[in-house]
Coordinates of C-alpha atoms and ligand atoms in Angstrom, one line a residue:
X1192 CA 27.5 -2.7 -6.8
X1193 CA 31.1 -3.4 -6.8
X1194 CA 33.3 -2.7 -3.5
X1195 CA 35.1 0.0 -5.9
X1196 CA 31.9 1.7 -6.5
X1197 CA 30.9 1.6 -3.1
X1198 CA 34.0 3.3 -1.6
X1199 CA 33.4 5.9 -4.3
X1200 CA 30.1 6.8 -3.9
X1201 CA 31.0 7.0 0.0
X1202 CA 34.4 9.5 -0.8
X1203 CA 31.2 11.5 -2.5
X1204 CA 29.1 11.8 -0.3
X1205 CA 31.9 12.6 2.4
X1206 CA 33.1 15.2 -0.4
X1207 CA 29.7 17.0 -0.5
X1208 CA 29.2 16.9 3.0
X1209 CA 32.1 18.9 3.4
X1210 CA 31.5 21.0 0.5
X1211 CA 28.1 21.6 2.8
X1212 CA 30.0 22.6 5.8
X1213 CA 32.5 24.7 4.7
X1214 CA 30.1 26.6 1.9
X1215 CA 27.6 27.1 5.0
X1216 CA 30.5 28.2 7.2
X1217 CA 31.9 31.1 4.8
X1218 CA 28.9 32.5 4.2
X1219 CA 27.8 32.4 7.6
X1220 CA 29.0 36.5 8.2
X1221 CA 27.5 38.9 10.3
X1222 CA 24.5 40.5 10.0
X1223 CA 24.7 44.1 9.3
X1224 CA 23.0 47.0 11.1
X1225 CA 21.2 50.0 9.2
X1226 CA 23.6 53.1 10.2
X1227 CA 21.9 56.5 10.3
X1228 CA 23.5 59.4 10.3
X1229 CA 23.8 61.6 13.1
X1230 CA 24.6 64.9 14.0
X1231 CA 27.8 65.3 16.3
X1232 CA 27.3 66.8 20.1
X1233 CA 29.6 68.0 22.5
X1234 CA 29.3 67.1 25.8
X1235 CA 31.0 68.5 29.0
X1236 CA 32.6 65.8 30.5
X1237 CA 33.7 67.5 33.8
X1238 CA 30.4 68.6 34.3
X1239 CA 28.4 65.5 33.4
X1240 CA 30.7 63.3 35.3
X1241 CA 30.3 65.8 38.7
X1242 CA 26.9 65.0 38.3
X1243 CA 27.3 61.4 38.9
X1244 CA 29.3 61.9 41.7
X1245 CA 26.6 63.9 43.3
X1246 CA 23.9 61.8 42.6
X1247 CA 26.0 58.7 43.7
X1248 CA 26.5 60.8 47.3
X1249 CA 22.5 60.1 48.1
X1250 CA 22.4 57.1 49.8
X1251 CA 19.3 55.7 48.1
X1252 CA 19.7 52.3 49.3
X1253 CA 16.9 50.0 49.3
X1254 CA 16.4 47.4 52.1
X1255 CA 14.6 44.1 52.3
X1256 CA 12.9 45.4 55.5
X1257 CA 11.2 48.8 55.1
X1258 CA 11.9 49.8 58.5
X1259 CA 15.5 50.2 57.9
X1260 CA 14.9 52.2 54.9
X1261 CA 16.1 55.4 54.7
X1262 CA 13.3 57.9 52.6
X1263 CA 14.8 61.2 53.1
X1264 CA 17.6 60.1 51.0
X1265 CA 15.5 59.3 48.6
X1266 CA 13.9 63.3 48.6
X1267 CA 17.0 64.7 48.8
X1268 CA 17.6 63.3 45.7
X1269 CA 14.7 64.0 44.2
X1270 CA 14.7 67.5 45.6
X1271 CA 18.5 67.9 43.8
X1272 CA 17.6 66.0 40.3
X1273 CA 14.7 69.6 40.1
X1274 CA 17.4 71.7 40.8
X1275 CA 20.4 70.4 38.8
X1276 CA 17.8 70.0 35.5
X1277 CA 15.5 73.1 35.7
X1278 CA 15.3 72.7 31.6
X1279 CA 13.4 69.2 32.2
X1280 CA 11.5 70.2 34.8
X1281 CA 10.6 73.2 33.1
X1282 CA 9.8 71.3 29.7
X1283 CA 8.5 68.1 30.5
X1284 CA 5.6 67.3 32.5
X1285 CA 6.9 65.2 36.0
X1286 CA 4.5 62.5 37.2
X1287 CA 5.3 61.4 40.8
X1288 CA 4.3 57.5 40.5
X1289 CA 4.1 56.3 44.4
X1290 CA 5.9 59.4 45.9
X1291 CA 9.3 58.4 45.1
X1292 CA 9.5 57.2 41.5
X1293 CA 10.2 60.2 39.1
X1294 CA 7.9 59.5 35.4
X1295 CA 8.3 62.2 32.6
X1296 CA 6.1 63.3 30.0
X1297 CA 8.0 64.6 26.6
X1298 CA 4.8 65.1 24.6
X1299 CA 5.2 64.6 21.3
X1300 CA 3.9 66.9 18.2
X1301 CA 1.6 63.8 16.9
X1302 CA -0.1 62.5 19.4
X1303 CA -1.5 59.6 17.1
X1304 CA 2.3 57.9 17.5
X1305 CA 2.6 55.0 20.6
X1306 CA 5.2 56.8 22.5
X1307 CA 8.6 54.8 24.0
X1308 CA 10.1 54.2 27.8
X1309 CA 13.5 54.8 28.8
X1310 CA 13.9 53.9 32.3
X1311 CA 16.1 53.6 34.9
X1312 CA 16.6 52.9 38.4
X1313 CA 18.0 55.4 41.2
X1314 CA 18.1 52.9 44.7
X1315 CA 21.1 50.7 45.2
X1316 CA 21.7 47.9 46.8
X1317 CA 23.4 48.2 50.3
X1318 CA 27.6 47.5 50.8
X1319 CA 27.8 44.5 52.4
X1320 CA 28.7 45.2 56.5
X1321 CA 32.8 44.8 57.1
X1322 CA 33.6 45.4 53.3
X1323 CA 33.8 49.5 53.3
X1324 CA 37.7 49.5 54.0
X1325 CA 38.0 46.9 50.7
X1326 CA 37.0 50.1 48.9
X1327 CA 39.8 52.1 47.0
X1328 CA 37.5 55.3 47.4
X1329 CA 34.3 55.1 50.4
X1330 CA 31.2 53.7 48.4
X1331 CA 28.9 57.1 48.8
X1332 CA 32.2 59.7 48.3
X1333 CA 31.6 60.0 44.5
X1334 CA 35.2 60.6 43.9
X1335 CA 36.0 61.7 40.5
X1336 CA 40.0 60.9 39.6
X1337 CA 41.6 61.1 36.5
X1338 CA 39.8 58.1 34.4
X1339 CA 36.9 57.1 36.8
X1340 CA 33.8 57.8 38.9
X1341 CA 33.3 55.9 42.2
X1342 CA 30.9 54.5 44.4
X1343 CA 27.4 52.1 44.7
X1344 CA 25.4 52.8 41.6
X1345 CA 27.9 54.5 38.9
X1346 CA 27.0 50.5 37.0
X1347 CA 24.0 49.8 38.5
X1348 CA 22.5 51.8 37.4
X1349 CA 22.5 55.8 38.3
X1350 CA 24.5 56.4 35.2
X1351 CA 21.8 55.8 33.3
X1352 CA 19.3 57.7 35.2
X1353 CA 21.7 60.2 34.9
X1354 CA 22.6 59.9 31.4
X1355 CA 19.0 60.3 30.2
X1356 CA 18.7 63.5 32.6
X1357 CA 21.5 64.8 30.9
X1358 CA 20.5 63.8 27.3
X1359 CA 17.3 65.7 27.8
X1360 CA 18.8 68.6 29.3
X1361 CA 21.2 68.7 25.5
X1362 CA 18.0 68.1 23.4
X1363 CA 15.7 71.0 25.5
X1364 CA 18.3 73.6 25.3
X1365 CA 19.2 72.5 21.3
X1366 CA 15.4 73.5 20.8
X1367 CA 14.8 70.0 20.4
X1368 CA 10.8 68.4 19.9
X1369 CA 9.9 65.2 19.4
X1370 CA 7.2 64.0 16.9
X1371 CA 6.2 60.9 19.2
X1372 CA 6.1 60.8 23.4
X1373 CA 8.9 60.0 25.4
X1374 CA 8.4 58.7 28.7
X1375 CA 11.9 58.9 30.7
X1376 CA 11.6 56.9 33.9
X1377 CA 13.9 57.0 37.3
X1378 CA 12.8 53.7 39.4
X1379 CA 13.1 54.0 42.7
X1380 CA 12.6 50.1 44.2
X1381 CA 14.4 47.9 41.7
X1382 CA 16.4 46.6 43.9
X1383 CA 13.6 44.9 45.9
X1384 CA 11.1 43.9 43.5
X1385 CA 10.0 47.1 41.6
X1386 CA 6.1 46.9 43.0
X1387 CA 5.4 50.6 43.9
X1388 CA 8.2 52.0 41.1
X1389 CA 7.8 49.8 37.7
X1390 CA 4.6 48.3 39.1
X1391 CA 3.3 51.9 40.0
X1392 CA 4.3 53.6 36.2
X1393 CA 2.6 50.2 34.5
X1394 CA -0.6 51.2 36.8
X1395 CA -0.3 54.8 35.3
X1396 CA 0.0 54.2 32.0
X1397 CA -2.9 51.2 32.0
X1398 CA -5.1 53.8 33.2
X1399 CA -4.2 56.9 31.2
X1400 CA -4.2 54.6 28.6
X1401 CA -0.5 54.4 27.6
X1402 CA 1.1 51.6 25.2
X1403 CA 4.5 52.5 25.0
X1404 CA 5.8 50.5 21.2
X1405 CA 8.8 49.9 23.0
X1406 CA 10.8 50.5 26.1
X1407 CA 14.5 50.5 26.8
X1408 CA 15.9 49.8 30.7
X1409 CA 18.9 47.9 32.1
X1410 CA 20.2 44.8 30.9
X1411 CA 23.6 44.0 29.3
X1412 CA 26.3 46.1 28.5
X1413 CA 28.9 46.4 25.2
X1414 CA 31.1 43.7 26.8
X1415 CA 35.0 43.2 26.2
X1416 CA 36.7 39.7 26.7
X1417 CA 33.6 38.5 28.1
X1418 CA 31.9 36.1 25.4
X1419 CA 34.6 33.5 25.3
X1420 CA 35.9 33.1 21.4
X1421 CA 34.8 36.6 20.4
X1422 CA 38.0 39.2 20.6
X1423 CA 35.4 42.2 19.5
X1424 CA 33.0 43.8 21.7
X1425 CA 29.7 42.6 22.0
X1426 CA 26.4 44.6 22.5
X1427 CA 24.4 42.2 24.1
X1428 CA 20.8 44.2 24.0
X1429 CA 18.7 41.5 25.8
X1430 CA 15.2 40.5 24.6
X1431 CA 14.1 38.5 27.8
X1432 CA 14.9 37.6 31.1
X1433 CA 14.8 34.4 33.1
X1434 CA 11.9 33.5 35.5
X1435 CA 12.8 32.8 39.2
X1436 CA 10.7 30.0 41.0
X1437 CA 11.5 28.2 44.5
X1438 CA 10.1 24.6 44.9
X1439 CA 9.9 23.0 48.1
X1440 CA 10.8 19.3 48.1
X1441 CA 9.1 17.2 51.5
X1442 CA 9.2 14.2 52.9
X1443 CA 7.2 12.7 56.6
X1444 CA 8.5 10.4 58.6
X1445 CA 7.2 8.4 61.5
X1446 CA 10.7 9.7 63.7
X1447 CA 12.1 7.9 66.5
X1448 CA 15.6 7.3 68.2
X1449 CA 18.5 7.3 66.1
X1450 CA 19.7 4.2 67.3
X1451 CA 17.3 2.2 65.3
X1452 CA 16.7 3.6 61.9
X1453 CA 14.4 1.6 59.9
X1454 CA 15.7 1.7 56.2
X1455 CA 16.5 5.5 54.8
X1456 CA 15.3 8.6 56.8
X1457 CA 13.5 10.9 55.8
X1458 CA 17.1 13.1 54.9
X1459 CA 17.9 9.6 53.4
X1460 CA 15.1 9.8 51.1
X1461 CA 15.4 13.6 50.2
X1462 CA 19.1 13.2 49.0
X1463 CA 18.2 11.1 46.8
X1464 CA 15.4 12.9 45.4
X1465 CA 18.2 16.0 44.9
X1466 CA 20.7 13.9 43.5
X1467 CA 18.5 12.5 41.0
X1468 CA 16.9 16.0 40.1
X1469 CA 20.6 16.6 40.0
X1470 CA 21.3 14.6 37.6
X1471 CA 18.4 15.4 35.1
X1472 CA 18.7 18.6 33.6
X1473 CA 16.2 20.3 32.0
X1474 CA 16.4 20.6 28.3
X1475 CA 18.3 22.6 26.5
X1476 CA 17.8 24.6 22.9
X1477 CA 19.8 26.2 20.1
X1478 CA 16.2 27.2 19.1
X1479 CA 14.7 30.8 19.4
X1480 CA 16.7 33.0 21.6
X1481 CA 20.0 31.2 22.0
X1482 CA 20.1 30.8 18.3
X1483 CA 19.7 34.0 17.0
X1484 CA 22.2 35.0 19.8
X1485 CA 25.0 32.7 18.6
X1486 CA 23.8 33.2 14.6
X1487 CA 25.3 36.8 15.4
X1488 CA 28.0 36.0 17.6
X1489 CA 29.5 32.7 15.8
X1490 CA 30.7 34.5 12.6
X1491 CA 33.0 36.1 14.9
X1492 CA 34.6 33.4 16.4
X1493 CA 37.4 31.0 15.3
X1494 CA 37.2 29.0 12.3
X1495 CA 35.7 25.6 14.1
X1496 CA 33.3 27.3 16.5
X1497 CA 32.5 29.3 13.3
X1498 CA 31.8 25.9 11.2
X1499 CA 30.1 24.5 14.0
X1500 CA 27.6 26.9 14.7
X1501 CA 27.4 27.6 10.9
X1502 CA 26.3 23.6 11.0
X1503 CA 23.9 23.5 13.8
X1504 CA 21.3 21.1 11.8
X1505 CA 24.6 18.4 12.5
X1506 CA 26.7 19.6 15.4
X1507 CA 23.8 21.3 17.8
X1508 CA 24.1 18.0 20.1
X1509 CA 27.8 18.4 20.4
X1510 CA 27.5 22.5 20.2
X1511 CA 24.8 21.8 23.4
X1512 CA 27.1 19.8 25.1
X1513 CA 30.0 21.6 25.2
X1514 CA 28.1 24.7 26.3
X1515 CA 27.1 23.4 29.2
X1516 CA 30.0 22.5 30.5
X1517 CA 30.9 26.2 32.1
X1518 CA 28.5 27.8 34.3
X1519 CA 27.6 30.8 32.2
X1520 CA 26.8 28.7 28.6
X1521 CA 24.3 26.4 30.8
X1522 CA 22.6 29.1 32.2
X1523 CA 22.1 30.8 28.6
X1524 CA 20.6 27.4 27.1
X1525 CA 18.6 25.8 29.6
X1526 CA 16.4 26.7 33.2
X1527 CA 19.1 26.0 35.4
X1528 CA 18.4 23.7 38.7
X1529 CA 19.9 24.9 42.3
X1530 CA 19.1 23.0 45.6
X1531 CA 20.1 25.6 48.3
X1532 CA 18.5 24.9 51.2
X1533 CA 18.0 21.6 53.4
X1534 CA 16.8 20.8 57.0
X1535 CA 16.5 17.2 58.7
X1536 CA 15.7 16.8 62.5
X1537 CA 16.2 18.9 65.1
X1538 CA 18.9 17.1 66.9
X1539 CA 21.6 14.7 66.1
X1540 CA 20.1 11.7 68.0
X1541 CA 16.4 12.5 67.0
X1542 CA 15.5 10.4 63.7
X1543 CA 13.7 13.7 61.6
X1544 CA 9.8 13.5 61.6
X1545 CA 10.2 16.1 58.2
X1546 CA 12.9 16.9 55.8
X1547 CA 12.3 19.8 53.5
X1548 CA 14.5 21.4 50.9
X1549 CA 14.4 24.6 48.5
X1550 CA 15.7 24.1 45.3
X1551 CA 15.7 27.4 42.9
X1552 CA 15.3 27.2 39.1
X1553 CA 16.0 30.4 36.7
X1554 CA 13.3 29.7 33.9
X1555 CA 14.4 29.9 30.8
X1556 CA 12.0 31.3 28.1
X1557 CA 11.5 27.6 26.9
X1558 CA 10.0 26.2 30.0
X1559 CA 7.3 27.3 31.9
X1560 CA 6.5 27.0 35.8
X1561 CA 4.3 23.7 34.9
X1562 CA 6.9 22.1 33.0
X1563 CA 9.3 22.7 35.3
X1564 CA 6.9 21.4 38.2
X1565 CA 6.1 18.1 36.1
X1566 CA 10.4 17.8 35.4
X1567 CA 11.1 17.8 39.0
X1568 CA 8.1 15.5 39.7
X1569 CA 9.5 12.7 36.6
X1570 CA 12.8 13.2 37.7
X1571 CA 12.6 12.5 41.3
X1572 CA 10.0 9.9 40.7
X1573 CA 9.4 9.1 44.2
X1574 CA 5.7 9.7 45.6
X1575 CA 7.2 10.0 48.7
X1576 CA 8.7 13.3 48.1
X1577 CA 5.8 16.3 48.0
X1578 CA 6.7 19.0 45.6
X1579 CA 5.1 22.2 45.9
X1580 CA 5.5 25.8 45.1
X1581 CA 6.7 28.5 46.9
X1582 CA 7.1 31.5 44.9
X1583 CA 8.3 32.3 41.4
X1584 CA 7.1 32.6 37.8
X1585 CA 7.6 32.2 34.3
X1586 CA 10.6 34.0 32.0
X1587 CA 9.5 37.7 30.2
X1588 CA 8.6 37.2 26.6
X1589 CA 11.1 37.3 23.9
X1590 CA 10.7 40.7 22.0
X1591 CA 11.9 41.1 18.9
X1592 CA 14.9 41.7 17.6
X1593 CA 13.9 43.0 13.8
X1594 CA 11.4 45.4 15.6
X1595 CA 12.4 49.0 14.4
X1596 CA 13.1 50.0 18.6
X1597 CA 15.8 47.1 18.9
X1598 CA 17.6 48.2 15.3
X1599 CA 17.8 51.9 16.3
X1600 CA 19.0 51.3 19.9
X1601 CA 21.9 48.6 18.2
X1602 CA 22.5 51.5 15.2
X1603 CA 22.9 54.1 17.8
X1604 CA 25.2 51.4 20.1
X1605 CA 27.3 51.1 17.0
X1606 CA 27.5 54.8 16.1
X1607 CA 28.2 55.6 19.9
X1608 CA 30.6 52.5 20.6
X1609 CA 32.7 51.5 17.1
X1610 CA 32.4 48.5 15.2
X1611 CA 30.7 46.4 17.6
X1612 CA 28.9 43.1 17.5
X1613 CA 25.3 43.2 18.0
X1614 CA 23.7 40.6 19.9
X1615 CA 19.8 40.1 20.8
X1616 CA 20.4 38.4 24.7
X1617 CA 18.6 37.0 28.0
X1618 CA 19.1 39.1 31.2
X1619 CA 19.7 36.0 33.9
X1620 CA 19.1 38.3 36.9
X1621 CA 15.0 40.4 37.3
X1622 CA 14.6 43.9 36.4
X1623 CA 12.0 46.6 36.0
X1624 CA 11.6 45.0 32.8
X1625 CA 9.4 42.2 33.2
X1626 CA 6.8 44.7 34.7
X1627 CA 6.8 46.6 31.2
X1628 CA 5.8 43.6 29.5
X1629 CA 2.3 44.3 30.4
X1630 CA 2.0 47.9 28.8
X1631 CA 4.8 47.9 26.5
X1632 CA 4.4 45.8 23.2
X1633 CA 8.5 45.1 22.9
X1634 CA 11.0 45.3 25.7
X1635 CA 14.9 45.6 25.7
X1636 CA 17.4 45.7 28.5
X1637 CA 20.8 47.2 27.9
X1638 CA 23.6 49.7 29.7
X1639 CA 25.0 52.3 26.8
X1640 CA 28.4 51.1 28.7
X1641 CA 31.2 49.4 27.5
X1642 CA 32.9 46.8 30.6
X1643 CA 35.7 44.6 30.9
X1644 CA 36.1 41.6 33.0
X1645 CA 37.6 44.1 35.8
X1646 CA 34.5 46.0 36.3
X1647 CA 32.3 42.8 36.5
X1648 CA 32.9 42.3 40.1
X1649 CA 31.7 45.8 40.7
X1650 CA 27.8 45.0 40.0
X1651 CA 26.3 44.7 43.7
X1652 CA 30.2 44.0 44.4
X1653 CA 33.2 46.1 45.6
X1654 CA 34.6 48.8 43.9
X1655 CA 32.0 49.7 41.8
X1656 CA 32.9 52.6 39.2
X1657 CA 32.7 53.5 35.6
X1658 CA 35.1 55.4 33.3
X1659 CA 34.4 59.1 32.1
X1660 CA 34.7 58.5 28.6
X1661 CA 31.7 55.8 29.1
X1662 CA 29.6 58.2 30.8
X1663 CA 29.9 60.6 27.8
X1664 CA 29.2 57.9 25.6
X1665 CA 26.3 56.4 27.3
X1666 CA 24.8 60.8 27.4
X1667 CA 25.6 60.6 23.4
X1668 CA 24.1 57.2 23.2
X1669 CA 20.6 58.7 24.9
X1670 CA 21.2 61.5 23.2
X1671 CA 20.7 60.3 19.6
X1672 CA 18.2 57.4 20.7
X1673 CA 15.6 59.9 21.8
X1674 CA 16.2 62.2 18.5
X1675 CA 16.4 58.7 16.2
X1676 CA 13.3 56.9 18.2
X1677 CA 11.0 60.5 18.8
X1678 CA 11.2 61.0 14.4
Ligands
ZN926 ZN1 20.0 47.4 38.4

C-alpha cells in the first residue's frame, strides 16, 4: 500500500465515521407519547385554592421525637378533610391505616382488574427556629394573593393530597364510576420514615390481599430551567429512588501524651482512609436509568450535547466525565460518597485511643449495600481501618417506563402541562415510595406541578408556595388520570 492509498483509506474512514455521527444525531428525536383525548372540566379556582389554604393552616408537623409531636393537629385535619368532601366520604369507603393515615376504597365495577395508588402525604416538616420573620407571609397563614398560595406544604406535598380530594369530589358529583379500584392515599409520617403511614397501607393491602398494577406518589415535578441545556419543560416522572446507607469508618490506638506521637494517630490514619475513599468514586453508568433519561432529554439539547449523547457507544467516557463535574449530574450517575462526621480524642493533649467517622452514600440503583461495603473496603485498603454498617439500604427498583401506568400519567402530564418533555427519573431524596415496592408491581413518583428555579428553595425551605393556575392544573391532572387509569 502506497502512502497515497493509505491517507485515502484513512480520509474514509474519518468520512464514514462522521457520516455515523451525524446520521445517528438527526435521527436521534424524541420519543413521542400516545395522546388521548379528554373531556374538558371546569374547575373553581377560588374555591380549590381556599382549600389549600385551609388545609395548609393544620399544623401537621412531624417531629424526629414523638413527644414533641403535636396529634390533635393531625385530627383536626382529618376531622375537616370529612367535612369539606362529604361526596368522598359518602362514596368511597375510608380505611383508617394506624389512626392517622386516611386510605380510600373507590371500588371498581370489575373486580377482576388489579386496582392503582395515588398517594400523598399530609405532615410537614417543621420551619427551622429563627427563620419565621424570613417569610413573606407566616408559614401556617395559608394566604391566598393574587397569583399564589403560601405556607409549609403547598410543594411538599398537601397540594397533592388535596388535588386528588378535589379530583374525586369532580368525578363523584359528574356520576363518575370506575371499572378498576382506586385506592387514594393521604400519608401522614413521610416526613419521618413512613413506618405506621406507607408501612401501615402496605400491611393492609398484603393482608386483604391487594396488588395495586401501579402506584403514583411524589417525586419530580414538570421542571423549567432546571435540566441545564434543555430550554423546554421537563416532566421528570421518576422510576426509582436512591438508597441511603451510613458506614462507620474505625481505627484503635494504644493513646498516650501528645508530646510523643509514635508515627500517625489514629485521626492520622483515618484521614487518610477518607481521602483515599475520596478519591475513588464509585462507578458510574450511561446504562439503564441514566440512559433512557438522557435518550429522552438529549434530542432536546444543543447540537453537540445532542451528537454526543446521540454517540454514546464513542463519547460515554467523555459524556461521564463531564457530568460529574457539577453536583447534581454525579449524583444522577453514580452512588455518591459523603464523609460527614469525625471524632479523634477527647482533649487536645490526649493522643486519641479511637477515631471514628460516618461517611453517607446515596445508592444508586447500580450498586448494592455489599458493593458499596467491598468499594469502601478496596479503596481504603488499610486493615487498620474497621468498616461496618450502621444503617441504610439498597436503591427502590427501577419500574418501567413502557408500562401502560407511566404512559398515561406522562399523556395526561402532557395534555394537563403543553408540549412537554417526558422523562423516566431517579428521586435522590426517600419517599413513601420505596414502601409500595413491596405490594405494588410498578412505582412512579411525580408532583402534577410545574416549578422554576425560584420555587426550588421552597422544598423543606423558606417561602414555600405554589401558584393558582398549578393547583388547577395538578386537580385536572388527577382528574383525568383516575378517569384514563380506572377504564
Ligand atoms: Zn414530601
Amino acid at each position: 500500500m502506497t502512502i497515497k492509498n493509505i491517507i485515502i483509506s484513512l480520509v474514509l474512514g474519518l468520512l464514514i465515521l462522521l457520516a455515523i455521527l451525524l446520521i445517528r444525531t438527526l435521527s436521534f428525536s424524541p420519543q413521542s407519547v400516545d395522546s388521548e383525548q379528554y373531556e374538558p372540566v371546569s374547575l373553581n379556582a377560588s374555591q380549590i385554592s381556599a382549600h389549600l389554604s385551609q388545609a395548609v393552616q393544620f399544623q401537621t408537623v412531624s417531629k424526629q421525637n414523638p413527644a414533641d409531636m403535636d396529634y390533635a393537629a393531625f385530627t383536626a385535619f382529618i376531622d375537616w378533610v370529612a367535612v369539606t368532601y362529604p361526596e368522598v366520604h359518602a362514596e368511597l369507603e375510608l380505611v383508617r391505616i394506624n389512626d392517622l393515615t386516611l386510605l380510600y376504597k373507590w371500588k371498581g365495577q370489575n373486580e377482576s382488574l388489579p386496582p392503582v395508588l395515588l398517594s400523598g402525604h399530609y405532615d410537614v416538616v417543621p420551619v427551622i427556629p429563627g427563620t419565621e420573620s424570613d417569610w413573606a407571609h407566616a408559614p401556617y397563614a395559608g394566604v391566598v394573593d393574587e397569583t399564589h398560595i403560601w405556607g409549609r406544604g403547598t410543594l411538599d406535598d398537601k397540594s397533592a393530597v388535596i388535588g386528588m380530594l378535589e379530583a374525586l369530589t369532580v368525578l363523584v358529583q359528574q356520576g363518575f364510576k370506575p371499572r378498576r379500584t382506586i385506592y387514594v392515599a393521604a400519608t401522614h409520617d413521610e416526613e419521618i420514615g413512613s413506618v405506621k403511614g406507607a408501612g401501615g397501607i402496605v400491611d393492609w393491602m398484603k393482608a386483604n390481599d391487594v396488588t395495586p398494577m401501579w402506584s403514583l406518589d411524589e417525586g419530580s415535578f414538570v421542571l423549567n430551567g432546571l435540566i441545564p441545556g434543555v430550554s423546554k419543560p421537563v416532566a421528570s416522572i421518576n422510576v426509582a429512588e436512591k438508597g441511603y446507607l451510613n458506614l462507620e469508618l474505625k481505627v484503635a490506638s494504644e493513646g498516650g501524651h501528645s508530646s510523643m506521637p509514635k508515627g500517625h494517630t489514629a485521626v492520622g490514619i483515618l484521614s487518610t482512609a477518607i481521602h483515599n475513599l475520596q478519591n475513588s468514586p464509585l462507578a458510574s453508568s450511561l446504562d439503564g436509568l441514566t440512559g433512557n433519561m438522557f435518550d429522552q432529554l438529549a434530542p432536546h439539547m444543543p447540537f453537540v450535547q445532542k451528537l454526543l449523547f446521540a454517540n454514546k457507544w464513542l463519547f460515554s467516557g467523555l459524556i461521564e466525565a463531564k457530568l460529574s463535574e457539577s453536583a447534581a449530574g454525579n449524583a444522577m450517575l453514580r452512588t455518591t460518597i459523603a464523609p460527614t462526621m469525625f471524632s479523634g480524642s477527647i482533649k487536645a493533649n490526649i493522643l486519641p485511643i479511637n477515631a471514628s467517622a460516618i461517611v453517607n452514600f446515596r445508592l444508586h440503583p447500580n450498586d448494592s449495600v455489599e458493593s458499596v461495603v467491598e468499594h469502601v473496603t478496596l479503596a481504603i485498603n488499610d486493615e487498620r481501618v474497621s468498616v461496618s454498617i450502621m444503617q441504610g439500604g439498597s436503591a427502590s427498583q427501577v419500574s418501567d417506563h413502557s408500562h401502560e401506568g407511566f404512559q398515561q400519567i406522562a399523556a395526561v402530564a402532557k395534555h394537563v402541562h403543553g408540549p412537554v418533555v417526558v422523562t423516566p427519573g431517579l428521586t435522590i431524596a426517600a419517599t413513601d415510595s420505596r414502601r409500595y415496592e413491596e405490594i405494588a408491581t410498578e412505582n412512579y413518583r411525580f408532583n402534577p406541578m410545574s416549578i422554576h428555579p425560584e420555587d426550588v428553595k421552597g422544598f423543606h425551605g423558606t417561602n414555600e408556595r405554589l401558584s393558582i393556575d398549578n393547583m388547577v392544573k395538578a386537580t385536572e391532572f388527577y382528574i383525568q388520570l383516575m378517569k384514563t387509569a380506572a377504564n
